[in-house]
Phi, psi and omega in degrees: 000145169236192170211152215184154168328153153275152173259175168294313175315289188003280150037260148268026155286293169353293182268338171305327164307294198315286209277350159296307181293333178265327185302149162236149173309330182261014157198089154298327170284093160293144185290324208273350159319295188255036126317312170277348165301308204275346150251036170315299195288356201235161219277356195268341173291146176255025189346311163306344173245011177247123176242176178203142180281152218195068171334169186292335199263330160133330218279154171291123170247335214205163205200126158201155189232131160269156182215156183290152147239204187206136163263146186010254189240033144303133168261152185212197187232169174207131200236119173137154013267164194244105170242138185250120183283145194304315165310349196248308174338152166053046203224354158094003191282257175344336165261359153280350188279306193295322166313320200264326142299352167279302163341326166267342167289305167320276170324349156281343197110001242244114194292335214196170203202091181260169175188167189247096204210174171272116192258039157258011187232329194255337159302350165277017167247017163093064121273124188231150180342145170279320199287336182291325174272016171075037163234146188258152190284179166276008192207081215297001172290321188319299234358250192282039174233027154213137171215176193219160182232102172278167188226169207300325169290344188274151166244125160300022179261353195269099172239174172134171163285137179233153207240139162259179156325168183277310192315344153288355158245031181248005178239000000 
């Protein structure tokens, strides 16, 4: 397996991965598919941070994407959705995708990495509460199930509310 930029051929491997990891019998459709189009589509997209894990065979099992947010009027990324085609899952595909997006993130320049997550599965990449670093979710119900990764670039002055792409408040 590697892992790698998404290309445009991507495309609809991407959300079929995408809409394979979310579905439920009670939402065969998942919101996070066509999320990840619309944020394709939006000034907030990054190309350099949406990547895919590339089975031996060529095929996409994994998928995860960063996008600009804001810690107040700071820029920082909001990471998700992070997906796993299911046959694949708990196979070591999602922790190579996030080392190498934090990592590419990190190597951009990039301070900080927030997410809407389980944080007995997203604390082993060094995520931790957002509010112990002083940024509140957009949505104080989230509590310790939004966190942040500062990166080589963060200040601890970076306090505030943090905002995702627009396309995260249309869900």
């Amino acid at each position: 397996m590697i892992v790698r930029r998404e290309t445009p051929a991507d495309v609809a491997d991407i959300r079929a991965v995408v809409a394979a990891a979310f579905a439920t019998p009670e939402t065969p459709e998942p919101i996070e598919a066509p999320l990840v189009d619309r944020l394709r589509a939006d000034a907030g997209w990054l190309p350099a941070l949406s990547m895919v894990a590339v089975a031996d065979g060529g095929e996409v099992v994994g998928h995860v994407v960063c996008t600009r947010g804001h810690v107040g009027d700071t820029p920082a990324l909001g990471l998700g959705p992070l997906s796993v085609r299911p046959d694949r899952q708990r196979q070591g595909v999602g922790l190579a995708l996030m080392h190498a997006v934090l990592g590419a993130a990190d190597a951009l320049g990039e301070p900080l990495v927030a997410l809407l997550g389980n944080p007995a599965y997203y604390g082993r990449y060094g995520f931790r509460a957002a509010t112990d670093h002083g940024v509140e979710p957009p949505d104080p119900a989230w509590g310790a199930y939004f966190q942040v990764r500062t990166l080589s670039a963060y200040r601890p002055s970076m306090k505030g509310g943090f905002r995702y792409a627009e396309p995260f408040d249309g869900l």
